[in-house]
mmCIF file of C-alpha atoms in Angstrom:
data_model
loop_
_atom_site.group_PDB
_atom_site.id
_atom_site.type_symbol
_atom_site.label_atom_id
_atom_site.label_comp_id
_atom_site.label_asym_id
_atom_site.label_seq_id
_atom_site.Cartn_x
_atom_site.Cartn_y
_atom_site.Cartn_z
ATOM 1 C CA UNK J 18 -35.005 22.188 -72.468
ATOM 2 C CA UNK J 19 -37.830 20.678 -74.213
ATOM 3 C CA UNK J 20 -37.923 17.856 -75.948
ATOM 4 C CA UNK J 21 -38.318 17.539 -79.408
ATOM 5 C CA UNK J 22 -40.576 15.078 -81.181
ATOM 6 C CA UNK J 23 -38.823 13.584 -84.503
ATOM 7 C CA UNK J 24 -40.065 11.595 -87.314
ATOM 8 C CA UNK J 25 -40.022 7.654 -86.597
ATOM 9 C CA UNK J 26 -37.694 7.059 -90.116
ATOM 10 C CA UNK J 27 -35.362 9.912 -88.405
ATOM 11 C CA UNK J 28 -34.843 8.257 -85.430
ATOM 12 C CA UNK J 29 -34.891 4.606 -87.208
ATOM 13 C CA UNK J 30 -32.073 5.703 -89.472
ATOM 14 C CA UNK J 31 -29.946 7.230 -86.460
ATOM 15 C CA UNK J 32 -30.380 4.543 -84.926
ATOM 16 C CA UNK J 33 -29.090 2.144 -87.397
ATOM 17 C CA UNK J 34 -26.350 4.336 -88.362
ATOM 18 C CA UNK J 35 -25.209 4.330 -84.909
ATOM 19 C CA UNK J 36 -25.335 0.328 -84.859
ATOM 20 C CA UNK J 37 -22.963 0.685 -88.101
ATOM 21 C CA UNK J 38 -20.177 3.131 -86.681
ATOM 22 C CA UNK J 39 -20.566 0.488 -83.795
ATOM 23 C CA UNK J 40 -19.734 -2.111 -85.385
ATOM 24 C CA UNK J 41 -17.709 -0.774 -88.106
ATOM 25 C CA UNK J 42 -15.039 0.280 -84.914
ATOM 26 C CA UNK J 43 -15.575 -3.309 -83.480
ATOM 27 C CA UNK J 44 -14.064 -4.869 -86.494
ATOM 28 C CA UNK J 45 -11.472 -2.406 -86.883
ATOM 29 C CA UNK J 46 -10.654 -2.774 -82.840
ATOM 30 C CA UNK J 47 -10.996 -7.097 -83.652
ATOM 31 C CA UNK J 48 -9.648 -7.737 -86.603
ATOM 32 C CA UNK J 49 -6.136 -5.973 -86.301
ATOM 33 C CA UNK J 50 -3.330 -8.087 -85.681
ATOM 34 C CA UNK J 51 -1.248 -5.412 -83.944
ATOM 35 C CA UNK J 52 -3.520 -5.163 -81.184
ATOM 36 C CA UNK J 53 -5.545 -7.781 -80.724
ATOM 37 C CA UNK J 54 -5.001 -10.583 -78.589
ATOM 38 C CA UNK J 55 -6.265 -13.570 -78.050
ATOM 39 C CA UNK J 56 -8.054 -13.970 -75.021
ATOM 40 C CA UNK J 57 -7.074 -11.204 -73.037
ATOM 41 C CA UNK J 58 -6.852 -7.860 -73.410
ATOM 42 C CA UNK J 59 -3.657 -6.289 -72.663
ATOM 43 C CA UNK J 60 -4.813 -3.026 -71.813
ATOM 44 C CA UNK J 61 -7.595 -4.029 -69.184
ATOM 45 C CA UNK J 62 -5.117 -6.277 -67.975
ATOM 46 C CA UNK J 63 -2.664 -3.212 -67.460
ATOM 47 C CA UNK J 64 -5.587 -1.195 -65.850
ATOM 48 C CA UNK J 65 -6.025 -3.943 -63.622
ATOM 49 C CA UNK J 66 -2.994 -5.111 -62.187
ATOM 50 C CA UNK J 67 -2.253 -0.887 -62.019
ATOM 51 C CA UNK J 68 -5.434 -0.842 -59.889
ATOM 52 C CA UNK J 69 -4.211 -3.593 -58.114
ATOM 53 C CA UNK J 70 -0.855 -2.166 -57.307
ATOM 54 C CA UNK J 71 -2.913 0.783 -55.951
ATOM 55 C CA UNK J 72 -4.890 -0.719 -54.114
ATOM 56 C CA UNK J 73 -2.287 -3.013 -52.419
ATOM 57 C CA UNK J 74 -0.161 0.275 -51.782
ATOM 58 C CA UNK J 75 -3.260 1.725 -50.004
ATOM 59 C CA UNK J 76 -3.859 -1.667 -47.927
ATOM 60 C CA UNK J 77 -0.120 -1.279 -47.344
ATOM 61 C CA UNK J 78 -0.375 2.571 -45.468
ATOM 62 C CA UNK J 79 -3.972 1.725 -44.384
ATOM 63 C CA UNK J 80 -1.703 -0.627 -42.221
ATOM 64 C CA UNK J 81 0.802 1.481 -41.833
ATOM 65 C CA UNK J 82 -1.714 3.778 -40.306
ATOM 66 C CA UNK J 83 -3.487 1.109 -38.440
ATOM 67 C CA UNK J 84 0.399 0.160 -36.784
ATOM 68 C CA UNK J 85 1.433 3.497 -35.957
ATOM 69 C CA UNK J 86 -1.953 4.195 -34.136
ATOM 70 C CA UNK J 87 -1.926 1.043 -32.333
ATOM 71 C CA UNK J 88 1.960 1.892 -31.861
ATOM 72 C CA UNK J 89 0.646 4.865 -29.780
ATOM 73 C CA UNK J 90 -2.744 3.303 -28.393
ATOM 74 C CA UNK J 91 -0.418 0.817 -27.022
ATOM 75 C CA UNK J 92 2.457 4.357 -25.507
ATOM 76 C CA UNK J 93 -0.697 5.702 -24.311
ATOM 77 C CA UNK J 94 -1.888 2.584 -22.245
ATOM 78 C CA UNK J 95 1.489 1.847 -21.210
ATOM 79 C CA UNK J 96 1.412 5.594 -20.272
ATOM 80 C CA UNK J 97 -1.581 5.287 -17.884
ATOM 81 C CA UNK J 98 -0.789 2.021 -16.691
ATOM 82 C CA UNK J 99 2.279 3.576 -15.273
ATOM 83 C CA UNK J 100 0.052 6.520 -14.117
ATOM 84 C CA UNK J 101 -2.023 4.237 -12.555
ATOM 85 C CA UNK J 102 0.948 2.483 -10.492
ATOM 86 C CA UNK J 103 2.126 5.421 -9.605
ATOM 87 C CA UNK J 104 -0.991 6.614 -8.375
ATOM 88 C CA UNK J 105 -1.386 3.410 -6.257
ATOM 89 C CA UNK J 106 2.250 3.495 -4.936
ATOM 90 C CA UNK J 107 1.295 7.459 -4.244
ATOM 91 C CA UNK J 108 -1.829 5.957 -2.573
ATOM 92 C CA UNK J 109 -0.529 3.073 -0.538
ATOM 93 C CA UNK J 110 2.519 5.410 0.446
ATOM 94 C CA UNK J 111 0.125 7.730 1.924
ATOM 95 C CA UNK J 112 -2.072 5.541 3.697
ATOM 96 C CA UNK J 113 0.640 3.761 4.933
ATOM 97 C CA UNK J 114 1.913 8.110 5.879
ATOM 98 C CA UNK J 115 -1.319 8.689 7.820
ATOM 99 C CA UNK J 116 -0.979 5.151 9.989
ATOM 100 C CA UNK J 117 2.051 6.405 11.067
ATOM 101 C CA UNK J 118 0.906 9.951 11.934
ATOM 102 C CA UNK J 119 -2.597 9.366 12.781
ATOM 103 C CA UNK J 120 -3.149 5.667 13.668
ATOM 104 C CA UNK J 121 -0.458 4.985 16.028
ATOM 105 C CA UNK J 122 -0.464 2.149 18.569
ATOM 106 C CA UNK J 123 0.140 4.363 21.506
ATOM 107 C CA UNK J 124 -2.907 6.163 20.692
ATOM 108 C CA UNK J 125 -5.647 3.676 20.794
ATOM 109 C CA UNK J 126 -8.137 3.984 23.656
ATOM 110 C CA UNK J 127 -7.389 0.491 24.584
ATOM 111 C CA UNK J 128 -3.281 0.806 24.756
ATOM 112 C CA UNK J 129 -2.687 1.229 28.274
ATOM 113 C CA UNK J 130 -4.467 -2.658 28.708
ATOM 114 C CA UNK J 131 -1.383 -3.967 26.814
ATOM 115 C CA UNK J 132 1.135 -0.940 27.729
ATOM 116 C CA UNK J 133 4.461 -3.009 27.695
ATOM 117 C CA UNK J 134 5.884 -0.413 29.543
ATOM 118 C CA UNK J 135 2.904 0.635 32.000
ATOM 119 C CA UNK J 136 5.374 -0.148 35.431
ATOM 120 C CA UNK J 137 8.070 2.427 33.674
ATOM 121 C CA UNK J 138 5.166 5.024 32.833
ATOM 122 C CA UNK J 139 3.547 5.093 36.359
ATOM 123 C CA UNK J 140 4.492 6.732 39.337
ATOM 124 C CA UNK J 141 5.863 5.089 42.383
ATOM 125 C CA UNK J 142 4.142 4.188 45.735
ATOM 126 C CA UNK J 143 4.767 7.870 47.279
ATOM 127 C CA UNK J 144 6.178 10.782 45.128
ATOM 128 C CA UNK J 145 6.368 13.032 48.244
ATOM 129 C CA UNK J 146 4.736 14.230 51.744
ATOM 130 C CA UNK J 147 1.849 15.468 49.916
ATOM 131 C CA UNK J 148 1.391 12.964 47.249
ATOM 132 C CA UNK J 149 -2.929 12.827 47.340
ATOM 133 C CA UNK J 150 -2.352 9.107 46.524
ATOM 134 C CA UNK J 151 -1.362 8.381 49.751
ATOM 135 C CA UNK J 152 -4.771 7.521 52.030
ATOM 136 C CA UNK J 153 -5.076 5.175 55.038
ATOM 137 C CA UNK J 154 -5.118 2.302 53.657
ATOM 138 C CA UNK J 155 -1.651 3.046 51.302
ATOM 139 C CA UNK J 156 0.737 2.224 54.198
ATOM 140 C CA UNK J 157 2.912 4.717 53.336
ATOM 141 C CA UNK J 158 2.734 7.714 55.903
ATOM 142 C CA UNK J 159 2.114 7.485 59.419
ATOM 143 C CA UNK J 160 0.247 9.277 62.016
ATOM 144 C CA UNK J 161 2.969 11.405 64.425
ATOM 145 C CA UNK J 162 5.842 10.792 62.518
ATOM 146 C CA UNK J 163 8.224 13.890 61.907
ATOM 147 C CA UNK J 164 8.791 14.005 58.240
ATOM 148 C CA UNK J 165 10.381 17.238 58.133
ATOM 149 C CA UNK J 166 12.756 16.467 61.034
ATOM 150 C CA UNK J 167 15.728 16.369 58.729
ATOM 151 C CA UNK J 168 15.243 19.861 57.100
ATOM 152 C CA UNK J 169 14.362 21.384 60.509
ATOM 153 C CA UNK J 170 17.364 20.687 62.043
ATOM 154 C CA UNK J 171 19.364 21.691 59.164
ATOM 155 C CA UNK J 172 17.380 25.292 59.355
ATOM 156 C CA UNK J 173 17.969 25.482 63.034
ATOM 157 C CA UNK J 174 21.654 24.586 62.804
ATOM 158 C CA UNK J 175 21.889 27.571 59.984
ATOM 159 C CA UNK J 176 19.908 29.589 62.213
ATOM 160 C CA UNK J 177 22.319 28.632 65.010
ATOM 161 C CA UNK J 178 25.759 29.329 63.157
ATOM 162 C CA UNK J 179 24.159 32.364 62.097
ATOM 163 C CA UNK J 180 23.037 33.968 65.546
ATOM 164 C CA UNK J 181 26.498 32.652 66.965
ATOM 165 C CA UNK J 182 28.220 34.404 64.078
ATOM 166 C CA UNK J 183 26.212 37.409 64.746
ATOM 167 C CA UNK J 184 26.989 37.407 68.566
ATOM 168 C CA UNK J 185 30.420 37.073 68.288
ATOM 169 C CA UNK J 186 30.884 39.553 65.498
ATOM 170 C CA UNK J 187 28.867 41.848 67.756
ATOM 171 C CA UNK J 188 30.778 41.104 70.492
ATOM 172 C CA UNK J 189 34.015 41.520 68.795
ATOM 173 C CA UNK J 190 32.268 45.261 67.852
ATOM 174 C CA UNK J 191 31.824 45.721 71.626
ATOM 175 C CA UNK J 192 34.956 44.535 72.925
ATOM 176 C CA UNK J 193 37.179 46.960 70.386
ATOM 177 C CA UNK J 194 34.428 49.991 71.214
ATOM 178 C CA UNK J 195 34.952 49.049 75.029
ATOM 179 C CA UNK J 196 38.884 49.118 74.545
ATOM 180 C CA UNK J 197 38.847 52.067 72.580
ATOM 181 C CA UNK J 198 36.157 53.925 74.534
ATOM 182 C CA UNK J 199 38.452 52.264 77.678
ATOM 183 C CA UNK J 200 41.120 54.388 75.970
ATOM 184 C CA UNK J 201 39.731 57.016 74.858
ATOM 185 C CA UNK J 202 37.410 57.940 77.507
ATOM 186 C CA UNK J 203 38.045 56.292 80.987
ATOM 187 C CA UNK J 204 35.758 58.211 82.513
ATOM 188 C CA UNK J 205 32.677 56.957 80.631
ATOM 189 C CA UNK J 206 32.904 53.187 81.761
ATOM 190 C CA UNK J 207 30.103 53.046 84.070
ATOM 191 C CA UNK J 208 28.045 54.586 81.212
ATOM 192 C CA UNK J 209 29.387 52.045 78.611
ATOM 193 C CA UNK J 210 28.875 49.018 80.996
ATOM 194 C CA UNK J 211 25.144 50.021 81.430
ATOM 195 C CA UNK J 212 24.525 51.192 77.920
ATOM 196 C CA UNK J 213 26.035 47.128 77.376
ATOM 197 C CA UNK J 214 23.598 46.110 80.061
ATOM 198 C CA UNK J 215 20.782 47.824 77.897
ATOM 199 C CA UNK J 216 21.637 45.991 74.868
ATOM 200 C CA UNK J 217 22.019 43.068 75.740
ATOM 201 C CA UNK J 218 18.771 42.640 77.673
ATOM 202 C CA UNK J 219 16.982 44.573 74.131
ATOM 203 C CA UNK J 220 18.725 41.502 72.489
ATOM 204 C CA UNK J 221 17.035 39.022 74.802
ATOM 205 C CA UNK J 222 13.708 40.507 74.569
ATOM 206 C CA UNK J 223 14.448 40.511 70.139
ATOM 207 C CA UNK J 224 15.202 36.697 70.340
ATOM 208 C CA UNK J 225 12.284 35.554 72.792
ATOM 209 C CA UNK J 226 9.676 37.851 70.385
ATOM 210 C CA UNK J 227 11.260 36.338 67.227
ATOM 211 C CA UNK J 228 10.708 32.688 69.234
ATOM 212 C CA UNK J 229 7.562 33.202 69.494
ATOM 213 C CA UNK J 230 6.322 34.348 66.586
ATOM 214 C CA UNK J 231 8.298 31.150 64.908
ATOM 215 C CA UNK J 232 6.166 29.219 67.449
ATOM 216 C CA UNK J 233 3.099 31.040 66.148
ATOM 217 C CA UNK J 234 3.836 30.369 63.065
ATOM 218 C CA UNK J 235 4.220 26.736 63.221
ATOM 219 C CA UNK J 236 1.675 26.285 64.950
ATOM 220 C CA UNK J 237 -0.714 27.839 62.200
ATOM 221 C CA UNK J 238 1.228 25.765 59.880
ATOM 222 C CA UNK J 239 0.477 22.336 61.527
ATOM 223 C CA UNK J 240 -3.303 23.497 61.773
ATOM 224 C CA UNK J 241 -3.293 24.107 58.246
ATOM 225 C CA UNK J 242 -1.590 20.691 57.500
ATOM 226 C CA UNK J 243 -4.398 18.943 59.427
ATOM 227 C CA UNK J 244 -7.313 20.706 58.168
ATOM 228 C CA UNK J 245 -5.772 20.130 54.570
ATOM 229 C CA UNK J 246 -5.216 16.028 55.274
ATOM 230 C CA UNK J 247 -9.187 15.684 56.519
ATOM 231 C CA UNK J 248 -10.494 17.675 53.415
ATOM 232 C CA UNK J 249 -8.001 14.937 51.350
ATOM 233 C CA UNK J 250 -9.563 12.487 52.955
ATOM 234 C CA UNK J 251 -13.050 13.650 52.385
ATOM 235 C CA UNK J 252 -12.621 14.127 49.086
ATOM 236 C CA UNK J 253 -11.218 10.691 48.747
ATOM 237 C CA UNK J 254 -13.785 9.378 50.438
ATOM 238 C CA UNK J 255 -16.265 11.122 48.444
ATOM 239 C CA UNK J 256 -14.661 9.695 45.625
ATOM 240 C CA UNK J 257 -14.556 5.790 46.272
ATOM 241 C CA UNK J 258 -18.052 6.092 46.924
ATOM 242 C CA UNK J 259 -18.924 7.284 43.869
ATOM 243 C CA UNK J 260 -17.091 5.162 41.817
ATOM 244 C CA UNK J 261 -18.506 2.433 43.597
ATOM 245 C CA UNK J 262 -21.845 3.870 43.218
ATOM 246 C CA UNK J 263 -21.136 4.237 39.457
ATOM 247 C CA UNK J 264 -19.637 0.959 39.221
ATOM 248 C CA UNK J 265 -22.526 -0.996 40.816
ATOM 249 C CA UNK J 266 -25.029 0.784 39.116
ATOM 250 C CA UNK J 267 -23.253 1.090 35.790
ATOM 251 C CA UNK J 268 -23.707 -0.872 32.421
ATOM 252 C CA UNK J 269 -20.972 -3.179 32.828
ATOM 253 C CA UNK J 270 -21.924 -5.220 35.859
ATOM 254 C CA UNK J 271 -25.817 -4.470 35.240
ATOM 255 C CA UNK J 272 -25.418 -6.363 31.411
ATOM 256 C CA UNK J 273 -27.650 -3.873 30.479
ATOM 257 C CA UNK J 274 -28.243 -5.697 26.451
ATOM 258 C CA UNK J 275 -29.166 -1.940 25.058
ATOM 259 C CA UNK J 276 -25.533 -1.063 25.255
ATOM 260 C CA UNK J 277 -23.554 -3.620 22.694
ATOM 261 C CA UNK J 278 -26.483 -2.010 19.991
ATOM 262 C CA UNK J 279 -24.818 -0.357 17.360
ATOM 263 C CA UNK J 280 -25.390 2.942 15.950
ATOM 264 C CA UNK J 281 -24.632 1.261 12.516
ATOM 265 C CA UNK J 282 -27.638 -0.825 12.590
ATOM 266 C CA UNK J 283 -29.667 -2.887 14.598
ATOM 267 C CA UNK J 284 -28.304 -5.841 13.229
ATOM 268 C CA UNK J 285 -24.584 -5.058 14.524
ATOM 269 C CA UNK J 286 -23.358 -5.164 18.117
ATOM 270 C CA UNK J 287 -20.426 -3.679 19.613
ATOM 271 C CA UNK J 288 -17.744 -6.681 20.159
ATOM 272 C CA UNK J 289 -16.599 -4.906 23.517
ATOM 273 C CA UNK J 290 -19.818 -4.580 24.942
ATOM 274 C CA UNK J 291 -21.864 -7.800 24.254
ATOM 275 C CA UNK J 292 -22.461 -10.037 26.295
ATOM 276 C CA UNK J 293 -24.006 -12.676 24.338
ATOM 277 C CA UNK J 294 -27.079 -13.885 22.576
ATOM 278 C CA UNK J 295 -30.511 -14.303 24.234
ATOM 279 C CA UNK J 296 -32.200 -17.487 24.517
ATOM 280 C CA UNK J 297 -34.559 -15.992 22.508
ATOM 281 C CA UNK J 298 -32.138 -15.261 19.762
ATOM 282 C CA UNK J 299 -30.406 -18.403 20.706
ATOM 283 C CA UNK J 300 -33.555 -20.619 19.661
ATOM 284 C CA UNK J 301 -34.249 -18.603 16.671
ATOM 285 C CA UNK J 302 -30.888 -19.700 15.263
ATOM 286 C CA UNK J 303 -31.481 -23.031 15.952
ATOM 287 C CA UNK J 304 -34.933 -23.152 14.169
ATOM 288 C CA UNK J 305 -33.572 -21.143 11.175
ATOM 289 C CA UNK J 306 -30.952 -23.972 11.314
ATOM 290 C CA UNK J 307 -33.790 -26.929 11.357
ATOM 291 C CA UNK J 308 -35.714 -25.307 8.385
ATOM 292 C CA UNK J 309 -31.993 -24.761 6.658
ATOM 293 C CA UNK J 310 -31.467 -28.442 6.992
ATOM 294 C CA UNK J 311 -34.995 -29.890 5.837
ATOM 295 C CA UNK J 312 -34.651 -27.712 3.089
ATOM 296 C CA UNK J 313 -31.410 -29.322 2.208
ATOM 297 C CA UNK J 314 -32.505 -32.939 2.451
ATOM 298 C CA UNK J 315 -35.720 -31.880 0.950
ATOM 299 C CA UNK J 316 -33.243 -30.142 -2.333
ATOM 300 C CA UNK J 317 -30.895 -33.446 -2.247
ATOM 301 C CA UNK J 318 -34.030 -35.622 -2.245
ATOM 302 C CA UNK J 319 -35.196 -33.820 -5.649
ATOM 303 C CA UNK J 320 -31.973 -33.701 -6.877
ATOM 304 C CA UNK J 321 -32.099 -37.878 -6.547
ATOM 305 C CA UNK J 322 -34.889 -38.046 -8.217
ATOM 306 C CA UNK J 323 -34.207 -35.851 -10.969
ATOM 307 C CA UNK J 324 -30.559 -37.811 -11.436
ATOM 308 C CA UNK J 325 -32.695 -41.014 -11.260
ATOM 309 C CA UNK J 326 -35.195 -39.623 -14.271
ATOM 310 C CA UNK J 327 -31.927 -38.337 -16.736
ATOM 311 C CA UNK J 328 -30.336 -42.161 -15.847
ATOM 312 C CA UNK J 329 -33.925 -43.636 -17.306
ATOM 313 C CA UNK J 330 -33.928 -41.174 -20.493
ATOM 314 C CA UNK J 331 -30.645 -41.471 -21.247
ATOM 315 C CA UNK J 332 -31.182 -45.411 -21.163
ATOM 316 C CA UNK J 333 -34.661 -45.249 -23.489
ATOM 317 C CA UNK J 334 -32.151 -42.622 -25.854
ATOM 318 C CA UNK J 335 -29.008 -45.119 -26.050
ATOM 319 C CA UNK J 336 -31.717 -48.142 -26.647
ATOM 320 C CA UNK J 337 -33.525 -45.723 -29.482
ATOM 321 C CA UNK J 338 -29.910 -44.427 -31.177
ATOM 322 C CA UNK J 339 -29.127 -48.481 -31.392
ATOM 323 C CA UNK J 340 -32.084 -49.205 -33.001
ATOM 324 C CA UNK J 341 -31.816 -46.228 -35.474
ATOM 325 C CA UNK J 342 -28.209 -46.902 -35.961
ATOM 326 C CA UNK J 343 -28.833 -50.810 -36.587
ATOM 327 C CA UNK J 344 -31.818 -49.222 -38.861
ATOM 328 C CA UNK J 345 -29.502 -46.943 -40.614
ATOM 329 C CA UNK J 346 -26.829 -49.275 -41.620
ATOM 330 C CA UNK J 347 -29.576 -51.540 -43.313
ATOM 331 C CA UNK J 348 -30.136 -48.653 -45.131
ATOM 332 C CA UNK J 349 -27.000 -47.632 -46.506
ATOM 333 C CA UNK J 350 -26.552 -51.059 -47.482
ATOM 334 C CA UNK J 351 -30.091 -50.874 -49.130
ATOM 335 C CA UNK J 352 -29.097 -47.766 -50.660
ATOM 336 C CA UNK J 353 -25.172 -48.771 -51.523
ATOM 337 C CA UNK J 354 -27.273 -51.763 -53.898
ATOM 338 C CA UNK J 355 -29.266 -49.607 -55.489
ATOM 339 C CA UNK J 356 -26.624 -46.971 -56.584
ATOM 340 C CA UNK J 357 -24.463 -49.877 -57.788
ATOM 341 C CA UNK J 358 -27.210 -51.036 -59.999
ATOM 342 C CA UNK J 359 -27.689 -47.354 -61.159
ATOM 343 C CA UNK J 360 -24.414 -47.076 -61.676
ATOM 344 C CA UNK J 361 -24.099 -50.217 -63.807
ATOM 345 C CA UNK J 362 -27.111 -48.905 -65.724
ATOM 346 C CA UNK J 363 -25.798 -45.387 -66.818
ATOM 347 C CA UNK J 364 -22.499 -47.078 -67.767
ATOM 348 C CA UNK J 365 -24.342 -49.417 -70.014
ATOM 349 C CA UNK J 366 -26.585 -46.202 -71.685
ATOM 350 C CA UNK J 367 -22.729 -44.159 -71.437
ATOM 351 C CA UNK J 368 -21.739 -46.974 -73.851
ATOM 352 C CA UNK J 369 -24.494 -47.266 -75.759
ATOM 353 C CA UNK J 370 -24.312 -43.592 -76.587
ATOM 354 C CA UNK J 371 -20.890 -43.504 -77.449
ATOM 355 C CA UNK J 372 -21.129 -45.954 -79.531
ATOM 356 C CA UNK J 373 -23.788 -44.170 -81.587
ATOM 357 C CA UNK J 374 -22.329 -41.193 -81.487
ATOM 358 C CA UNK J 375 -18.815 -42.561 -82.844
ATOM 359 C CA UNK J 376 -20.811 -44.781 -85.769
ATOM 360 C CA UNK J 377 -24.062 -42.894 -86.818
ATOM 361 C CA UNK J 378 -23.106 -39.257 -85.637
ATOM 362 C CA UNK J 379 -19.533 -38.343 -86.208
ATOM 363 C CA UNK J 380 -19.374 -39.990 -89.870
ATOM 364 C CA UNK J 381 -19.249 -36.581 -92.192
ATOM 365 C CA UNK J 382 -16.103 -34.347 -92.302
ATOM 366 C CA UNK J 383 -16.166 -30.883 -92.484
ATOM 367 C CA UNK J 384 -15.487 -28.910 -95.708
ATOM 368 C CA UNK J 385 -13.770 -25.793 -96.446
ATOM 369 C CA UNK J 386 -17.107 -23.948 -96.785
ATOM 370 C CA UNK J 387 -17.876 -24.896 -93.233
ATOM 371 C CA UNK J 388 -14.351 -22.780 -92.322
ATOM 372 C CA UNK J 389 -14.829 -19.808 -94.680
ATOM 373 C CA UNK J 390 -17.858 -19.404 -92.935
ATOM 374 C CA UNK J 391 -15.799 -17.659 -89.657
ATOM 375 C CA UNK J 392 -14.197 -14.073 -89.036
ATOM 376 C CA UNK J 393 -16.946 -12.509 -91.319
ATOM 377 C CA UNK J 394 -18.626 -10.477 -88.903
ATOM 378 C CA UNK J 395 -17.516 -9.271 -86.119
ATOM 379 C CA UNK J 396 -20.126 -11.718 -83.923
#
């Protein structure tokens, strides 16, 4: 829209016509006794304290609000601190799980040095006859000693009872054939007695073949036993000189220092390998120690001098804040003189003026025009 240009008397006369309805409604809104009141007005007052009331009922859920979320801020932490716990009990449980399982005593490289029960776990002096434990020196088994002497005459006693059994079982056989051939055929007895002849020296050549072939075999079996006790002890042999090759020229007794290094730094050392400090290393600790302790008398030296400089300011400052205190109390005394004399001063002029104010200014009364002169207009 576009505005419209109007004559200055137009706009005069609305505007003083507005003024009027303005003030014609003031008076009527002022000057009626059923509605006005002194003072205050009743219906702000109403607005007010109904604002008020709203406002205090939306402080009151606005903490309502504010409790029931901290109500549940404080569930939730409660919540995850229990999470938490349980977590670390979960934690703790297992680590304590996987000692157990995978960090047992027993299994430690170093166990069998503290092994309470190392004399249970090993084995005796001699296990058997062909315990490779047993070497010269082991006192144990001796050269031409018969170790199997037992057992062998056990087996030839079996073999014994069992070729007597045999024999007399087979000479039972013979004895009832002879009686009943004897019996039966009489005439055949030279033939039976030679055909027993026969047998019996077949039997003797059986047993002196299956002699020697036992004798054979034993004799292959010793061989074997003594060619299998001087590779033992050449392997044995073999084997102490190595280790004591290996032991001699080994780490251990050699201190070699580039062992204890640790692969976690040069700094580090391994505990079961080090064998101490150098003297180099030795007298480097000993000067880092020297400068460590001139430094420290050198720190404890400034640190006497600097308590010795705060004792002399704070001297020259309790000397000053006496003098400005003994300065400052002549003051306020200065000062406490002067405002009494002030003070007698004004109340001389304070009575003074209300004297002339009670004699020369207050001496007309008011008339009734003065109070006819009110509630006219509603300024």
């Amino acid at each position: 829209m576009h505005k419209v240009d109007l004559r200055a008397d137009a706009k005069e006369a609305a505007c003083i016509e507005r003024r009027r309805n303005l003030e014609r409604d003031r008076k009527a809104r002022i000057f009626n006794a059923r509605e006005r009141r002194i003072g205050l007005d009743e219906q702000v007052l109403s607005r007010q304290v109904k604002e008020r009331q709203e406002h205090e009922s939306t402080e009151k859920l606005r903490d309502q609000a504010f409790a029931t979320d901290m109500i549940r801020n404080d569930k939730i932490a409660e919540l995850l601190q229990q999470r938490q716990e349980k977590d670390a009990r979960q934690f703790n449980k297992s680590v304590v799980e996987f000692r157990k399982e995978q960090q047992r005593v027993q299994d430690r490289r170093e166990f069998d040095l503290y092994d309470p029960d190392t004399k249970r776990k090993s084995l005796p002096a001699r296990v058997s006859d062909e315990d490779p434990r047993m070497t010269v020196s082991c006192l144990q088994r001796f050269e031409g000693e018969d170790l199997t002497c037992e057992e062998r005459k056990k087996l030839q006693q079996e073999q014994l009872r069992e070729w007597t059994g045999e024999q007399a079982a087979e000479k039972d056989r013979l004895a009832m054939e002879q009686r009943e051939a004897d019996r039966l055929h009489e005439l055949k007895a030279r033939e039976m007695d030679q055909r027993a002849v026969e047998m019996e020296e077949a039997e003797m050549s059986t047993r002196k073949a299956l002699n020697d072939a036992m004798k054979e075999y034993n004799q292959a079996l010793s061989k074997e036993k003594a060619a299998q006790h001087q590779r033992q002890a050449v392997e044995e042999q073999d084997d102490n000189l190595t280790e004591i090759s290996n032991n001699i020229h080994g780490d251990l007794l050699s201190e070699n220092p580039e062992v204890s290094q640790s692969a976690f730094g040069p700094h580090r050392v391994v505990p079961d390998r080090w064998k101490g400090m150098s003297p180099g290393q030795v007298q480097q600790i000993r000067e880092t120690q020297e400068a460590q302790r001139r430094e420290k008398e050198q720190e404890k030296s400034q640190e006497r001098e600097v308590e010795k400089e705060w004792e002399r300011r704070t001297v020259a400052v309790t000397r000053a804040g006496l003098v400005m205190e003994s300065q400052l109390e002549k003051k306020k005394k200065q000062l406490a003189k002067e405002l009494a004399e002030q003070n007698r001063q004004l109340a001389a002029e304070q009575r003074a003026r209300q004297e002339y104010i009670a004699k020369e200014v207050y001496t007309n009364k008011p008339s009734m025009d003065y109070f006819n002169q009110f509630n006219t207009c509603s300024r």
